[in-house]
Amino acid sequence: MTRPLPAVIAAAQNASDRMADRHTPFVMNDWYVAAFAEEIKEELLGRTLLGRQLVFYRTSTGQVVALEDRCPHRSMPLSAGTLTQDTIVCGYHGLRFNAEGDCIEVPSQANCPKNVGIRSYRTHERGAVVWIWMGEAELADLSKLPPQDWMESGEWERSQGYLSLQGSYVRLHENLLDLTHLSFLHAKSFGTPDYAKAAFESVIGDGQFALLRNVVPTTLPPVWAIPTGLTGQGQAARIVRSEFRSLGLHEVSVTFYDCNLPENERPQFRIRTAHMPTPETATSTHYFIVHGRDFALGNPETTRFMHDQLFVAFQEDVDGLALQEQALASTPPEDLYEFSVVADAPAVAMRRYVLARQRQEAPD
Ligand code: FES
Ligand SMILES: [Fe+2]
């Protein structure tokens, strides 16, 4: 039996007209993470970002180079060539390109054709990551990169990791803006049953969207209970701020404390996680993560323990979002509807903002 669509659902079928989704072209004019700094060495690294194939390397003086990964002679990927004296020699007919992307040598003739080369991209190495600007070069502005002092500060202990997500980066930002899912998708890792029902507050601003959730009192999962010593049932407060800072950066900040102690006597334990999604294709995402804490410093066992437990949980997101992507891909457009609930408000606002940014860049 077919079920007639209620008016509200029929209206929601047009949601993709109003919110970014996997069909929305990429927003080019922003900073995205291209790689962890340690990945870019004096060797060629091919990587697809925002649907474009790029090649990266580091020069002998340590500068990061990002170029289009396609030889303009006969379209061989340059990442399949060789790096020689800070230049790339194409692996097909040997044309050579410098770090600016200019063709500087054609082996079969004395001179290079004029004005032949490949596109180069602006990068910015900061702390553990290399950011890239793939939009209009004249708009690249470091003030648009949200400050992340804790990612470079000696007062924070950090670890980092990478996950390959078979889903849209829009859905990853959405996932991070509603941590209700901790009670369900992460029921076996760092979620607790009380999380979904805890009071929350939405913050919706111009390009900044956040969800604040205070889970008090609560019982911490082992990943936090063991390093903080807050192991008692109902002993802890878990104060969470999950914030979309830019298209390439979402930050989750959490403070834990013992809620049985008076306010001026309780130590606070803070963690931060930078979730840095960079679209690879419309339905796949490079997911770079840096996690930090301001306690148990200089303790590599704690770092390893927390890292391993956290990445079990982040893998649950990646697995869940891949299932979501498959469901979206296998649903005929005329049957696809989704409705939103109150806790979705920051994510809905964020998706409208992303769509508006894309339309601003490339009006129909
Ligand atoms: S395809 Fe690169 S040199 Fe011919
Ligand atoms: Fe999650």
Coordinates of C-alpha atoms and ligand atoms in Angstrom, one line a residue:
M1 CA 0.0 0.0 0.0
T2 CA 1.3 3.4 -0.8
R3 CA 1.1 6.1 1.9
P4 CA 0.1 9.5 0.7
L5 CA 2.6 12.1 1.8
P6 CA 1.4 14.6 4.3
A7 CA 1.9 18.2 3.3
V8 CA 4.7 18.7 5.7
I9 CA 6.6 15.8 4.3
A10 CA 5.9 16.8 0.7
A11 CA 7.4 20.2 1.6
A12 CA 10.4 18.5 3.2
Q13 CA 11.1 16.7 -0.1
N14 CA 12.4 20.0 -1.4
A15 CA 14.8 20.3 1.5
S16 CA 17.8 20.0 -0.8
D17 CA 16.7 23.3 -2.3
R18 CA 17.2 24.9 1.1
M19 CA 20.0 23.0 2.8
A20 CA 23.3 21.7 1.5
D21 CA 23.6 18.0 0.9
R22 CA 25.7 15.6 -1.1
H23 CA 24.4 17.2 -4.4
T24 CA 25.6 20.7 -3.4
P25 CA 28.8 21.7 -5.3
F26 CA 31.8 22.3 -3.0
V27 CA 32.4 25.7 -1.5
M28 CA 35.9 26.5 -2.9
N29 CA 36.6 29.7 -1.1
D30 CA 37.7 28.4 2.3
W31 CA 40.6 26.8 4.1
Y32 CA 40.5 23.0 4.3
V33 CA 43.0 20.6 5.7
A34 CA 45.0 19.0 2.9
A35 CA 47.1 16.7 5.0
F36 CA 48.9 16.2 8.3
A37 CA 52.2 18.1 8.1
E38 CA 54.1 14.8 8.7
E39 CA 52.5 13.3 5.6
I40 CA 54.1 15.8 3.2
K41 CA 57.8 14.8 2.7
E42 CA 60.3 15.2 -0.1
E43 CA 58.4 12.8 -2.2
L44 CA 55.2 13.0 -4.3
L45 CA 51.9 12.5 -2.7
G46 CA 48.7 12.4 -4.8
R47 CA 45.4 13.2 -3.2
T48 CA 41.9 14.2 -4.3
L49 CA 40.5 17.2 -2.5
L50 CA 37.2 18.9 -3.4
G51 CA 36.9 16.7 -6.5
R52 CA 40.3 17.8 -7.9
Q53 CA 43.4 15.6 -8.2
L54 CA 46.4 17.3 -6.5
V55 CA 50.0 16.4 -6.0
F56 CA 51.9 17.5 -2.9
Y57 CA 55.6 17.6 -2.0
R58 CA 58.0 19.4 0.3
T59 CA 61.0 21.2 -1.1
S60 CA 64.5 20.8 0.2
T61 CA 64.0 24.0 2.2
G62 CA 60.8 22.6 3.8
Q63 CA 58.2 24.5 1.8
V64 CA 54.9 22.7 1.0
V65 CA 54.0 22.6 -2.7
A66 CA 50.5 21.8 -3.9
L67 CA 49.9 21.5 -7.7
E68 CA 47.3 20.2 -10.0
D69 CA 48.0 16.5 -10.5
R70 CA 47.7 16.4 -14.3
C71 CA 50.4 16.9 -16.8
P72 CA 49.1 19.4 -19.4
H73 CA 50.9 17.5 -22.2
R74 CA 48.9 14.2 -22.2
S75 CA 47.2 14.2 -18.8
M76 CA 49.4 11.7 -17.0
P77 CA 49.1 12.3 -13.2
L78 CA 52.3 14.1 -12.1
S79 CA 52.2 12.1 -8.8
A80 CA 53.3 9.1 -11.0
G81 CA 56.4 11.0 -12.0
T82 CA 59.6 11.7 -10.0
L83 CA 60.7 14.5 -7.8
T84 CA 64.1 15.9 -8.7
Q85 CA 65.7 19.1 -7.4
D86 CA 62.4 20.4 -6.1
T87 CA 60.8 19.9 -9.5
I88 CA 58.5 17.2 -10.9
V89 CA 59.5 15.3 -14.0
C90 CA 56.4 13.7 -15.6
G91 CA 56.7 10.0 -15.8
Y92 CA 55.3 9.8 -19.4
H93 CA 57.4 12.0 -21.7
G94 CA 59.6 13.8 -19.2
L95 CA 58.3 17.4 -19.1
R96 CA 59.5 19.2 -16.0
F97 CA 57.5 21.5 -13.8
N98 CA 58.8 23.8 -11.0
A99 CA 57.1 24.5 -7.6
E100 CA 55.0 27.3 -9.2
G101 CA 53.6 24.8 -11.7
D102 CA 55.5 26.4 -14.7
C103 CA 56.8 24.0 -17.4
I104 CA 60.6 24.5 -17.4
E105 CA 61.8 21.7 -19.6
V106 CA 60.7 19.7 -22.6
P107 CA 63.3 16.9 -23.3
S108 CA 62.5 16.5 -27.0
Q109 CA 63.0 20.2 -27.9
A110 CA 65.3 23.1 -27.0
N111 CA 62.6 25.4 -25.6
C112 CA 59.4 25.1 -23.6
P113 CA 56.2 26.4 -25.1
K114 CA 55.3 29.8 -23.6
N115 CA 52.7 30.1 -20.8
V116 CA 52.3 26.4 -20.3
G117 CA 51.9 25.0 -16.8
I118 CA 49.7 23.7 -14.2
R119 CA 47.7 25.4 -11.4
S120 CA 49.4 25.8 -8.0
Y121 CA 47.5 26.2 -4.8
R122 CA 48.2 28.3 -1.7
T123 CA 48.9 26.3 1.5
H124 CA 49.5 27.2 5.1
E125 CA 51.3 24.9 7.5
R126 CA 50.2 25.4 11.1
G127 CA 50.9 23.0 13.9
A128 CA 50.1 19.4 12.9
V129 CA 48.2 20.2 9.7
V130 CA 48.6 21.8 6.3
W131 CA 45.7 23.9 5.2
I132 CA 44.9 24.6 1.5
W133 CA 42.9 27.3 -0.3
M134 CA 41.5 26.0 -3.6
G135 CA 39.2 28.9 -4.5
E136 CA 40.0 32.3 -5.9
A137 CA 43.6 33.0 -5.0
E138 CA 43.0 36.7 -4.3
L139 CA 40.4 35.8 -1.6
A140 CA 42.8 33.5 0.4
D141 CA 43.1 35.2 3.7
L142 CA 44.6 33.7 6.8
S143 CA 42.2 35.6 9.1
K144 CA 39.5 33.3 7.8
L145 CA 41.3 30.4 9.4
P146 CA 39.8 29.9 12.9
P147 CA 42.5 30.2 15.6
Q148 CA 43.4 26.9 17.3
D149 CA 45.9 27.9 19.9
W150 CA 45.5 24.7 21.8
M151 CA 46.7 22.7 18.8
E152 CA 50.1 24.3 19.1
S153 CA 50.3 25.0 22.9
G154 CA 52.7 23.1 25.2
E155 CA 50.0 23.1 27.8
W156 CA 48.0 20.6 25.8
E157 CA 48.9 16.9 25.1
R158 CA 47.8 15.8 21.7
S159 CA 47.3 12.9 19.4
Q160 CA 46.1 12.8 15.8
G161 CA 44.5 10.4 13.4
Y162 CA 42.9 10.1 10.0
L163 CA 39.7 8.3 8.9
S164 CA 38.4 7.8 5.4
L165 CA 34.7 8.5 5.4
Q166 CA 32.5 7.1 2.6
G167 CA 30.0 9.8 3.0
S168 CA 29.5 13.6 2.5
Y169 CA 31.3 16.1 4.6
V170 CA 28.0 17.9 5.1
R171 CA 26.6 14.9 7.0
L172 CA 29.8 14.8 9.1
H173 CA 29.3 18.4 10.2
E174 CA 25.7 17.6 10.8
N175 CA 26.6 14.6 12.9
L176 CA 29.0 16.7 15.0
L177 CA 26.4 19.4 15.7
D178 CA 23.9 17.1 17.4
L179 CA 25.5 14.9 20.0
T180 CA 22.2 13.2 20.8
H181 CA 23.7 10.4 18.8
L182 CA 26.1 9.7 21.5
S183 CA 23.5 7.7 23.4
F184 CA 22.8 5.5 20.4
L185 CA 25.5 5.4 17.8
H186 CA 28.1 5.4 20.6
A187 CA 26.2 3.4 23.1
K188 CA 29.1 0.9 23.3
S189 CA 31.9 3.5 23.4
F190 CA 31.8 7.0 24.8
G191 CA 28.0 7.6 24.9
T192 CA 25.9 7.2 28.0
P193 CA 22.1 6.8 28.1
D194 CA 21.5 10.1 29.8
Y195 CA 23.2 12.1 27.1
A196 CA 20.3 12.3 24.6
K197 CA 17.9 13.7 27.2
A198 CA 20.2 16.2 28.8
A199 CA 19.3 19.9 28.5
F200 CA 20.9 21.6 25.6
E201 CA 21.2 25.1 24.1
S202 CA 21.6 26.0 20.5
V203 CA 23.8 28.9 19.4
I204 CA 23.1 30.0 15.8
G205 CA 25.1 32.9 14.4
D206 CA 26.5 34.1 11.2
G207 CA 28.6 31.1 10.0
Q208 CA 29.1 29.9 13.6
F209 CA 26.8 27.2 14.9
A210 CA 27.0 25.4 18.2
L211 CA 25.2 23.0 20.5
L212 CA 25.9 23.2 24.3
R213 CA 24.9 20.3 26.4
N214 CA 25.5 19.9 30.2
V215 CA 25.2 16.3 31.3
V216 CA 25.2 16.6 35.1
P217 CA 25.5 14.4 37.1
T218 CA 26.7 11.6 34.9
T219 CA 28.8 8.5 34.9
L220 CA 31.9 8.8 32.7
P221 CA 32.8 6.1 30.2
P222 CA 36.3 4.6 30.8
V223 CA 38.0 6.8 28.2
W224 CA 37.4 9.8 30.5
A225 CA 36.8 8.1 33.9
I226 CA 40.2 6.4 34.1
P227 CA 42.5 9.4 33.1
T228 CA 40.5 11.9 35.3
G229 CA 39.9 9.5 38.2
L230 CA 36.2 10.4 38.1
T231 CA 35.1 6.8 38.2
G232 CA 32.1 6.9 40.6
Q233 CA 28.5 6.4 39.5
G234 CA 26.9 9.8 39.0
Q235 CA 30.1 11.5 40.2
A236 CA 30.9 13.6 37.2
A237 CA 29.8 16.7 35.2
R238 CA 30.3 16.6 31.5
I239 CA 30.0 20.1 29.9
V240 CA 30.1 20.0 26.2
R241 CA 30.3 22.6 23.5
S242 CA 30.2 21.3 19.9
E243 CA 30.9 24.1 17.4
F244 CA 31.1 24.5 13.6
R245 CA 33.9 27.0 13.2
S246 CA 34.3 26.8 9.4
L247 CA 33.7 24.5 6.5
G248 CA 37.0 22.8 7.3
L249 CA 36.9 22.8 11.1
H250 CA 34.5 21.7 13.8
E251 CA 35.7 21.8 17.4
V252 CA 34.3 19.9 20.4
S253 CA 35.3 21.2 23.8
V254 CA 34.4 19.2 27.0
T255 CA 35.1 20.0 30.6
F256 CA 34.8 17.3 33.3
Y257 CA 34.7 17.9 37.0
D258 CA 33.6 16.2 40.2
C259 CA 30.1 17.5 40.8
N260 CA 30.2 16.4 44.5
L261 CA 32.9 19.0 45.3
P262 CA 32.3 22.7 45.9
E263 CA 32.8 24.9 42.9
N264 CA 36.0 26.5 44.1
E265 CA 37.6 23.2 45.1
R266 CA 37.0 21.1 42.1
P267 CA 39.8 20.5 39.5
Q268 CA 38.6 20.8 35.9
F269 CA 39.7 18.5 33.2
R270 CA 39.5 19.8 29.7
I271 CA 39.6 18.0 26.4
R272 CA 39.3 19.4 22.8
T273 CA 38.9 17.7 19.5
A274 CA 39.4 19.3 16.2
H275 CA 37.3 17.5 13.6
M276 CA 38.6 18.6 10.2
P277 CA 36.6 17.2 7.3
T278 CA 37.8 17.9 3.7
P279 CA 35.6 16.7 0.9
E280 CA 37.3 14.2 -1.4
T281 CA 34.3 13.6 -3.7
A282 CA 30.6 14.4 -3.3
T283 CA 30.3 11.2 -1.3
S284 CA 33.7 10.7 0.3
T285 CA 35.6 12.7 2.9
H286 CA 39.1 13.0 4.3
Y287 CA 38.5 13.1 8.1
F288 CA 41.5 14.6 10.0
I289 CA 41.3 14.6 13.8
V290 CA 43.5 16.2 16.4
H291 CA 42.6 15.5 20.0
G292 CA 44.0 17.3 23.0
R293 CA 43.8 17.4 26.8
D294 CA 45.1 19.7 29.5
F295 CA 45.7 17.1 32.2
A296 CA 47.9 14.0 32.7
L297 CA 50.6 15.8 30.7
G298 CA 53.7 14.0 29.7
N299 CA 52.0 10.6 30.1
P300 CA 52.2 8.6 26.8
E301 CA 50.2 5.7 28.2
T302 CA 47.3 7.9 28.9
T303 CA 47.6 9.4 25.4
R304 CA 47.7 6.0 23.8
F305 CA 44.7 4.7 25.9
M306 CA 42.6 7.8 25.1
H307 CA 43.5 7.8 21.5
D308 CA 42.6 4.1 21.0
Q309 CA 39.3 4.4 22.8
L310 CA 38.4 7.6 20.9
F311 CA 39.1 6.2 17.5
V312 CA 36.9 3.3 18.2
A313 CA 34.1 5.9 18.7
F314 CA 35.0 8.0 15.7
Q315 CA 35.0 4.8 13.6
E316 CA 31.4 4.3 14.7
D317 CA 30.6 7.7 13.2
V318 CA 32.4 6.8 10.0
D319 CA 30.6 3.4 9.8
G320 CA 27.2 5.0 10.6
L321 CA 27.6 7.8 8.0
A322 CA 28.6 5.3 5.3
L323 CA 25.4 3.4 6.0
Q324 CA 23.5 6.7 5.8
E325 CA 25.2 7.5 2.5
Q326 CA 24.2 4.1 1.1
A327 CA 20.6 4.6 2.2
L328 CA 20.5 8.0 0.5
A329 CA 22.1 6.7 -2.7
S330 CA 19.6 3.9 -3.0
T331 CA 16.5 6.0 -2.4
P332 CA 14.8 7.4 -5.5
P333 CA 14.7 11.2 -5.3
E334 CA 10.9 11.2 -5.4
D335 CA 10.7 9.0 -2.3
L336 CA 13.4 10.9 -0.3
Y337 CA 12.2 13.0 2.6
E338 CA 13.7 13.7 6.0
F339 CA 12.1 15.7 8.8
S340 CA 13.9 17.6 11.5
V341 CA 13.5 17.8 15.3
V342 CA 14.3 20.6 17.7
A343 CA 17.8 19.3 18.4
D344 CA 18.6 19.6 14.7
A345 CA 18.3 23.4 14.7
P346 CA 22.1 24.2 14.6
A347 CA 22.7 21.6 11.9
V348 CA 19.8 22.8 9.8
A349 CA 21.1 26.4 10.1
M350 CA 24.6 25.2 9.3
R351 CA 23.4 23.4 6.2
R352 CA 21.5 26.4 5.0
Y353 CA 24.6 28.5 5.5
V354 CA 26.7 26.1 3.5
L355 CA 24.2 26.2 0.7
A356 CA 24.1 30.0 0.8
R357 CA 27.9 30.1 0.7
Q358 CA 28.0 27.8 -2.4
R359 CA 25.3 29.9 -4.2
Q360 CA 27.2 33.1 -3.4
E361 CA 30.2 31.6 -5.1
A362 CA 28.4 30.2 -8.1
P363 CA 25.0 31.7 -8.6
D364 CA 22.7 29.7 -10.9
Ligands
FES1 S1 52.0 13.4 -20.4 FE1 53.5 14.4 -19.2 S2 55.2 14.6 -20.4 FE2 53.7 13.7 -21.7
FE2 FE 29.9 10.7 16.9

